[in-house]
Backbone as numpy.savetxt, mean C-alpha at the origin, in Angstrom:
# Nx Ny Nz CAx CAy CAz Cx Cy Cz
10.12 -29.71 62.57 10.43 -30.54 61.99 10.90 -30.61 60.60
11.55 -31.50 60.28 12.42 -31.77 59.21 12.43 -33.11 57.70
12.58 -32.10 57.03 12.13 -32.87 56.12 12.42 -33.08 54.89
13.78 -34.29 54.97 14.38 -35.09 53.81 13.99 -35.25 52.86
14.47 -34.74 51.28 13.95 -35.38 50.01 15.94 -36.26 49.69
16.08 -37.78 49.76 16.93 -37.87 48.76 16.42 -38.42 47.48
17.63 -37.92 46.91 17.60 -38.03 45.10 18.11 -39.04 44.49
17.55 -39.23 43.42 18.11 -40.26 42.18 17.80 -39.70 40.81
18.79 -39.04 40.52 18.98 -38.24 39.65 17.76 -37.19 39.15
16.56 -37.19 38.59 15.37 -35.95 38.79 14.49 -36.54 39.00
14.38 -38.25 39.69 13.10 -38.40 40.49 13.43 -37.98 42.36
12.18 -38.18 42.86 12.85 -38.84 44.84 12.06 -39.89 44.98
13.79 -41.07 45.33 13.43 -41.55 46.10 12.15 -41.68 47.71
13.22 -41.91 47.86 13.25 -41.85 49.87 12.65 -40.69 50.47
12.23 -40.42 52.43 11.72 -39.14 52.74 11.96 -39.88 54.08
12.80 -38.90 54.32 13.05 -38.56 55.59 12.24 -37.61 56.74
11.40 -37.72 58.19 11.40 -37.44 58.43 11.84 -37.25 60.02
12.65 -36.54 60.74 13.58 -36.36 61.65 14.45 -37.10 62.05
15.40 -38.05 61.02 15.95 -38.57 60.36 15.68 -40.12 60.92
13.84 -40.49 60.84 14.10 -41.94 60.65 13.52 -42.35 59.69
13.64 -43.34 58.17 13.81 -43.28 57.64 12.24 -44.20 57.16
11.01 -43.58 55.51 10.10 -44.24 55.86 9.79 -45.24 55.38
9.22 -46.55 55.46 9.29 -47.89 54.60 8.78 -47.96 53.08
8.90 -48.94 52.88 9.10 -48.95 51.16 7.95 -48.05 50.91
6.89 -48.51 51.75 5.44 -48.25 50.61 5.17 -47.52 51.11
5.12 -46.49 52.44 4.87 -45.11 52.54 6.14 -44.23 51.36
7.05 -44.24 51.06 7.87 -43.44 49.86 7.89 -43.94 49.11
6.42 -44.75 48.48 5.80 -45.10 46.93 4.75 -44.20 46.75
4.10 -43.65 48.23 2.71 -43.14 48.29 3.65 -41.60 47.87
4.43 -40.68 48.36 4.89 -39.55 49.01 5.14 -39.67 46.97
6.49 -40.54 46.81 6.18 -40.63 45.17 5.50 -40.61 44.33
4.22 -40.58 44.28 3.60 -40.91 43.65 2.88 -39.85 43.38
2.94 -39.44 44.69 2.06 -37.65 44.91 2.82 -36.85 44.24
3.79 -37.01 44.46 4.38 -35.84 43.93 4.78 -35.91 42.58
5.48 -37.22 41.95 4.82 -36.86 40.06 3.62 -36.20 39.91
2.59 -36.89 40.60 1.03 -36.25 40.63 1.37 -34.99 40.30
1.52 -34.92 41.15 2.29 -32.77 41.24 2.01 -31.90 40.20
3.58 -33.19 39.40 3.94 -32.35 38.74 3.73 -32.52 37.62
2.57 -33.33 37.56 1.94 -34.15 36.14 1.03 -32.75 36.53
0.31 -32.46 38.07 -0.97 -30.74 37.17 -0.28 -30.00 36.31
1.19 -29.54 37.30 1.83 -28.60 36.80 2.01 -28.53 35.35
2.51 -29.43 34.79 2.86 -28.98 33.59 1.16 -28.81 32.63
0.34 -30.09 33.57 -0.58 -29.55 32.74 -0.95 -28.44 32.08
-1.13 -28.34 33.49 -1.19 -26.56 33.82 -0.48 -25.68 32.46
0.34 -25.52 32.97 1.25 -24.76 32.35 1.33 -25.45 30.51
0.96 -26.20 30.58 1.25 -26.89 29.25 -0.69 -26.29 28.35
-1.83 -26.18 29.31 -2.66 -25.24 28.99 -2.48 -23.87 28.72
-1.48 -23.18 29.69 -1.44 -21.79 29.56 -0.55 -21.83 28.06
0.23 -21.96 27.81 0.66 -21.81 26.16 -0.06 -22.31 25.61
-1.71 -22.91 25.34 -1.90 -23.38 24.27 -2.53 -22.18 24.82
-3.76 -21.64 25.94 -4.25 -20.54 25.02 -3.02 -19.43 25.01
-1.97 -18.84 25.22 -1.76 -17.66 25.04 -1.28 -18.00 23.07
-0.78 -19.18 22.85 -0.28 -19.54 21.17 -2.02 -19.25 20.37
-2.80 -20.10 21.24 -4.47 -19.50 20.53 -4.44 -17.42 20.61
-4.37 -17.27 21.82 -4.15 -15.52 21.52 -3.18 -14.71 20.69
-2.57 -15.44 20.56 -1.65 -14.74 19.48 -1.80 -15.23 17.98
-2.65 -16.26 17.84 -2.36 -16.30 16.13 -3.88 -15.31 16.52
-5.26 -15.43 17.07 -5.94 -14.87 17.08 -5.75 -12.76 16.36
-4.95 -12.69 17.77 -4.67 -11.27 17.37 -3.96 -10.79 16.46
-3.00 -12.20 15.23 -2.69 -12.04 14.38 -3.47 -12.12 13.08
-4.27 -12.12 13.39 -5.32 -12.56 11.67 -6.31 -11.64 12.01
-6.56 -10.72 13.64 -7.19 -9.99 13.03 -6.25 -8.96 13.12
-4.87 -8.32 12.83 -3.87 -7.91 12.49 -3.82 -7.43 11.35
-4.39 -8.74 10.53 -4.04 -9.43 8.48 -5.28 -9.02 8.04
-6.34 -9.20 8.70 -7.96 -8.67 8.78 -7.65 -7.06 8.27
-7.74 -6.34 9.51 -7.52 -5.38 9.66 -6.46 -4.24 9.27
-4.98 -4.76 8.25 -4.56 -4.27 7.10 -5.16 -4.49 6.09
-5.41 -5.93 4.94 -5.98 -6.06 4.25 -8.07 -4.99 4.22
-8.35 -4.61 4.95 -9.50 -3.86 5.29 -9.05 -2.60 4.48
-8.16 -1.87 5.26 -7.31 -0.72 5.43 -6.76 -0.38 4.14
-6.68 -2.10 3.36 -5.35 -2.04 1.59 -6.71 -1.41 1.15
-8.09 -2.47 1.21 -9.09 -1.99 0.59 -10.15 -0.87 0.07
-9.85 -0.06 1.37 -10.14 1.32 1.53 -9.84 2.09 1.71
-7.89 2.01 0.71 -7.73 2.77 1.49 -6.96 4.54 0.49
-6.10 5.08 0.21 -6.52 6.26 -0.52 -6.62 5.69 -2.29
-7.04 6.19 -3.15 -7.31 5.78 -4.65 -6.19 5.76 -5.17
-5.84 5.40 -6.45 -4.59 4.96 -6.97 -4.83 6.13 -8.17
-3.63 7.02 -7.97 -3.02 8.56 -8.73 -2.32 8.69 -9.58
-1.87 8.88 -10.67 -0.92 9.42 -10.96 -0.52 10.74 -11.40
0.13 10.63 -10.96 1.17 12.30 -11.72 1.89 12.16 -13.37
1.27 13.21 -13.92 2.16 12.63 -15.70 2.26 14.11 -16.09
3.45 13.88 -16.03 4.33 15.55 -16.66 4.26 16.01 -18.01
3.74 16.60 -18.67 4.41 16.58 -20.54 4.96 18.22 -20.55
5.89 17.95 -21.71 6.61 19.01 -21.83 6.98 18.86 -23.47
7.53 18.46 -23.95 7.21 17.59 -25.28 6.48 18.16 -26.18
7.37 18.82 -27.36 6.39 19.48 -28.27 6.33 18.85 -29.21
6.94 17.66 -29.17 7.19 16.06 -30.40 5.72 15.62 -29.67
5.33 15.62 -31.72 3.50 15.23 -32.24 3.59 14.10 -31.39
4.44 12.54 -31.46 4.43 11.33 -31.36 4.50 11.27 -29.81
5.12 12.22 -29.69 5.24 12.09 -27.48 4.23 12.05 -27.17
3.67 13.62 -27.03 2.27 13.90 -26.76 1.12 12.64 -26.96
1.55 12.17 -28.60 0.14 11.80 -28.50 0.46 10.29 -27.34
1.61 9.52 -27.30 2.03 8.48 -26.91 1.24 8.75 -25.38
1.51 9.61 -24.84 1.48 10.28 -23.43 -0.02 10.21 -23.31
-0.64 11.04 -24.36 -1.98 10.55 -24.54 -2.43 10.01 -24.09
-2.15 8.21 -24.92 -2.65 7.34 -25.42 -2.80 6.58 -23.83
-1.21 6.43 -23.26 -0.97 5.76 -22.20 -1.82 6.14 -20.74
-2.12 7.88 -20.87 -2.63 7.77 -19.71 -4.14 8.17 -19.62
-5.47 7.49 -21.13 -5.81 6.66 -21.15 -6.01 5.50 -20.74
-5.61 5.14 -20.82 -5.31 3.65 -21.13 -5.48 3.58 -19.34
-4.58 3.90 -18.28 -4.24 4.16 -16.45 -5.65 4.76 -16.61
-6.73 5.66 -17.18 -7.79 6.13 -16.66 -8.53 5.33 -16.66
-8.47 3.73 -17.93 -9.75 2.82 -17.74 -9.03 1.68 -17.10
-8.42 2.21 -16.96 -7.68 1.21 -15.51 -8.44 1.75 -13.91
-8.79 2.52 -13.59 -9.21 3.05 -12.20 -8.36 4.43 -12.03
-7.02 4.68 -12.67 -6.74 5.43 -12.02 -6.48 6.70 -12.06
-6.44 7.37 -11.41 -7.20 8.81 -11.38 -5.93 9.39 -11.48
-6.12 10.03 -12.98 -4.75 10.41 -13.18 -5.05 13.37 -13.44
-3.82 13.17 -12.65 -2.87 14.24 -12.50 -1.93 14.98 -13.81
-2.64 15.59 -14.53 -1.73 15.95 -15.93 -1.05 16.87 -15.70
0.31 17.38 -16.12 0.99 18.90 -15.44 0.95 19.55 -16.93
1.24 20.26 -17.52 2.10 20.23 -18.84 2.59 21.29 -18.66
3.47 21.56 -19.50 3.99 22.64 -19.84 5.39 22.74 -21.00
6.11 24.14 -20.81 5.83 24.32 -22.77 5.73 24.29 -23.48
5.94 23.86 -24.89 5.15 23.60 -26.08 3.85 22.56 -25.46
3.78 21.67 -24.66 2.78 20.87 -24.16 1.66 22.42 -23.74
1.98 23.42 -23.34 0.78 23.36 -22.60 -0.06 24.24 -23.94
0.31 24.19 -25.42 -0.42 24.96 -25.88 -1.60 23.74 -26.22
-1.85 22.28 -25.71 -2.79 21.54 -26.36 -3.92 21.48 -24.75
-3.72 22.67 -24.13 -5.31 23.40 -22.92 -5.06 24.74 -23.38
-5.16 24.86 -24.40 -5.03 25.81 -24.84 -6.53 25.83 -26.00
-8.13 26.85 -25.41 -9.04 26.38 -25.94 -9.07 27.09 -27.93
-9.55 26.01 -28.40 -8.92 26.21 -29.94 -7.72 25.84 -30.35
-7.00 25.40 -30.44 -5.85 24.69 -30.03 -5.66 23.53 -30.42
-5.68 23.74 -32.58 -5.08 22.33 -32.73 -3.74 21.94 -33.91
-3.06 20.31 -33.97 -1.79 20.24 -34.15 -2.18 20.62 -35.97
-0.32 20.34 -35.58 -0.84 20.62 -37.47 -0.44 19.07 -37.96
-0.75 18.23 -37.44 -0.95 17.12 -37.91 -2.18 16.22 -37.78
-1.94 15.12 -37.24 -2.53 14.24 -36.50 -2.01 12.48 -36.91
-2.48 12.30 -35.57 -1.31 10.37 -35.15 -1.85 9.51 -35.87
-0.87 8.22 -36.82 -2.12 8.00 -37.41 -1.55 6.80 -35.88
-2.94 5.82 -35.95 -2.82 4.89 -35.19 -2.93 3.34 -35.21
-2.48 1.88 -34.90 -3.05 0.74 -35.39 -3.57 0.44 -35.85
-3.81 -0.57 -37.31 -5.33 -0.20 -38.38 -6.12 -1.23 -37.59
-5.50 -2.13 -36.50 -7.04 -3.23 -35.94 -7.42 -1.33 -34.04
-7.15 -1.08 -35.05 -7.50 0.73 -33.43 -8.69 1.64 -34.63
-10.07 1.24 -33.96 -10.55 2.32 -35.34 -10.90 3.40 -34.40
-9.90 4.33 -33.80 -10.06 5.41 -34.05 -9.21 6.04 -35.03
-8.59 5.50 -35.70 -7.99 5.78 -37.03 -7.11 6.74 -36.51
-7.21 7.96 -36.78 -6.10 9.06 -36.28 -7.20 9.49 -35.55
-5.86 10.45 -34.70 -6.13 10.98 -32.95 -4.94 12.46 -33.19
-5.73 13.31 -32.23 -4.81 14.86 -31.82 -5.04 14.06 -30.73
-3.48 15.18 -29.64 -3.17 15.14 -28.71 -4.12 15.72 -27.74
-4.80 16.95 -28.84 -5.38 17.95 -27.27 -6.53 17.01 -27.51
-7.02 16.56 -28.34 -8.68 15.84 -28.61 -8.47 14.73 -27.59
-7.76 14.24 -27.67 -7.20 12.84 -26.61 -7.44 13.95 -24.42
-6.64 14.49 -24.58 -6.45 15.49 -23.64 -7.83 15.84 -22.85
-9.06 16.42 -23.67 -10.12 16.47 -23.49 -11.11 15.36 -23.27
-10.82 14.42 -23.55 -11.46 12.67 -23.06 -10.91 12.53 -21.57
-9.86 12.90 -21.66 -9.53 12.71 -20.57 -9.99 13.86 -19.19
-9.94 14.68 -19.70 -10.18 15.73 -18.96 -11.63 15.81 -18.25
-12.96 15.33 -19.45 -14.36 14.93 -19.09 -14.72 13.67 -18.65
-13.85 13.08 -18.65 -13.57 11.98 -18.04 -13.19 12.08 -16.46
-12.54 13.08 -15.61 -12.42 13.19 -14.55 -10.90 13.00 -14.21
-9.56 13.59 -15.02 -8.64 13.52 -14.69 -9.19 15.27 -14.77
-7.24 15.56 -13.67 -7.59 16.73 -12.48 -5.77 17.36 -14.31
-6.15 18.39 -14.66 -5.48 19.25 -15.86 -4.85 20.30 -16.09
-3.67 20.96 -14.87 -3.05 21.99 -14.67 -2.44 22.35 -16.04
-1.90 24.00 -16.77 -0.33 24.21 -17.11 0.34 24.57 -15.80
1.53 24.32 -15.60 3.29 25.49 -15.15 2.12 26.48 -14.51
2.78 26.18 -13.31 2.83 28.29 -13.19 3.59 29.34 -13.82
4.71 28.51 -14.76 5.29 29.71 -15.94 4.95 29.67 -17.14
3.72 28.58 -17.44 3.57 28.37 -18.92 2.87 29.64 -19.72
1.94 30.75 -18.94 1.14 31.58 -18.96 2.10 32.52 -19.17
2.30 33.08 -18.28 3.55 34.40 -18.48 4.86 34.08 -19.37
5.45 32.63 -20.22 5.63 32.71 -20.91 5.45 32.80 -22.47
3.83 32.97 -22.46 3.06 32.69 -23.77 2.42 33.72 -24.61
2.01 33.67 -24.88 0.82 34.88 -25.37 -0.33 34.42 -24.31
-0.70 33.54 -24.66 -2.16 33.34 -23.67 -1.46 34.10 -22.28
-3.72 33.71 -21.77 -3.42 34.56 -20.31 -4.54 32.82 -20.42
-4.67 33.21 -19.08 -5.80 31.85 -17.98 -6.98 31.75 -19.08
-7.87 32.91 -19.09 -8.66 32.96 -19.39 -8.96 32.53 -21.06
-7.75 31.68 -21.57 -7.70 31.07 -23.30 -7.80 29.64 -22.86
-7.47 29.22 -21.68 -7.19 27.69 -20.83 -8.88 26.97 -21.61
-8.37 25.50 -21.50 -10.21 24.81 -22.18 -11.07 25.46 -20.52
-11.95 25.25 -20.31 -12.69 25.26 -19.25 -12.22 23.93 -18.32
-11.61 24.16 -16.96 -11.41 23.06 -16.63 -10.04 22.35 -15.70
-9.48 23.52 -16.77 -8.49 23.41 -16.11 -7.58 24.55 -15.90
-6.22 24.08 -14.82 -6.40 25.02 -13.96 -4.50 25.23 -13.96
-4.47 26.26 -13.11 -2.92 26.40 -13.53 -2.27 26.31 -12.39
-1.58 25.76 -12.30 -0.34 24.65 -11.08 -0.11 25.76 -10.13
-0.12 25.19 -9.01 1.38 26.02 -8.14 1.94 25.04 -7.70
2.90 25.80 -7.71 4.78 24.61 -7.58 4.78 23.49 -6.42
3.90 24.53 -4.28 3.36 23.30 -3.69 2.72 22.26 -3.52
2.06 22.32 -4.19 0.92 20.55 -4.29 1.88 19.61 -5.34
1.69 20.44 -6.12 2.94 19.57 -7.13 3.70 18.78 -6.58
4.79 19.90 -5.88 5.49 18.89 -5.34 5.60 17.81 -4.50
4.28 18.01 -3.18 3.56 16.70 -2.43 3.36 16.27 -3.12
3.01 16.12 -5.19 2.54 14.94 -5.53 3.93 13.98 -5.56
4.86 14.72 -6.24 6.02 14.44 -6.24 6.94 13.34 -5.43
6.39 13.94 -4.21 7.56 13.57 -3.01 6.48 12.02 -2.37
4.76 12.31 -3.17 4.53 11.05 -2.60 5.03 9.55 -3.07
5.62 8.66 -1.98 6.12 7.25 -2.63 4.45 6.85 -3.19
3.27 7.08 -2.81 2.95 6.53 -3.56 1.24 6.37 -5.00
2.13 8.06 -5.06 1.57 8.81 -6.44 3.03 8.70 -7.21
2.85 7.73 -8.37 4.53 6.88 -9.55 3.88 9.02 -10.57
5.51 9.04 -11.23 5.18 10.39 -12.25 6.22 9.84 -12.85
5.36 10.09 -14.21 5.78 9.91 -15.53 5.85 11.03 -16.02
7.02 10.89 -16.80 7.38 12.32 -17.82 8.03 12.60 -19.19
7.39 12.97 -19.52 7.82 13.10 -21.66 8.00 14.23 -21.69
């Protein structure tokens, strides 16, 4: 059997079977059936696209929720402060800013070297005190006193690996809780993009 569709633009208008042309009513019936088929296919396709869109949105929302969850449960906020200056005000500024970071929730790693390493020696006292602004109830402060406070509040404090070999002090002279840094772990922190490094 041979079926022949005759088209006008995008729609069929007549159907021939073995040559004879169907009458107008039969042609209209077939035309309507084919239009119905196309509408059914279009409807199914639309449903499929809608389903995929909903699924994609759900996956995107899930990924966003996971990222947000990971962000809230990620590594703690850390900072590495390297202090080498022998300037009293520079030492004081480093300690004041470190204290502010600690109060804002940052876990501090403080590395002391050169003249600043003396701040970590038990019994060390700066020659002078630092005057703070009139609005500050502390009045006068000393860098070693603030370092002690940071240490007591959980900061990690170390002297650099070359400080003790190049001073008259020994490891037993260090304040309790102060260690001697190894280059490897410090270098890892310096290379870690999530840990800012501040040098004074």
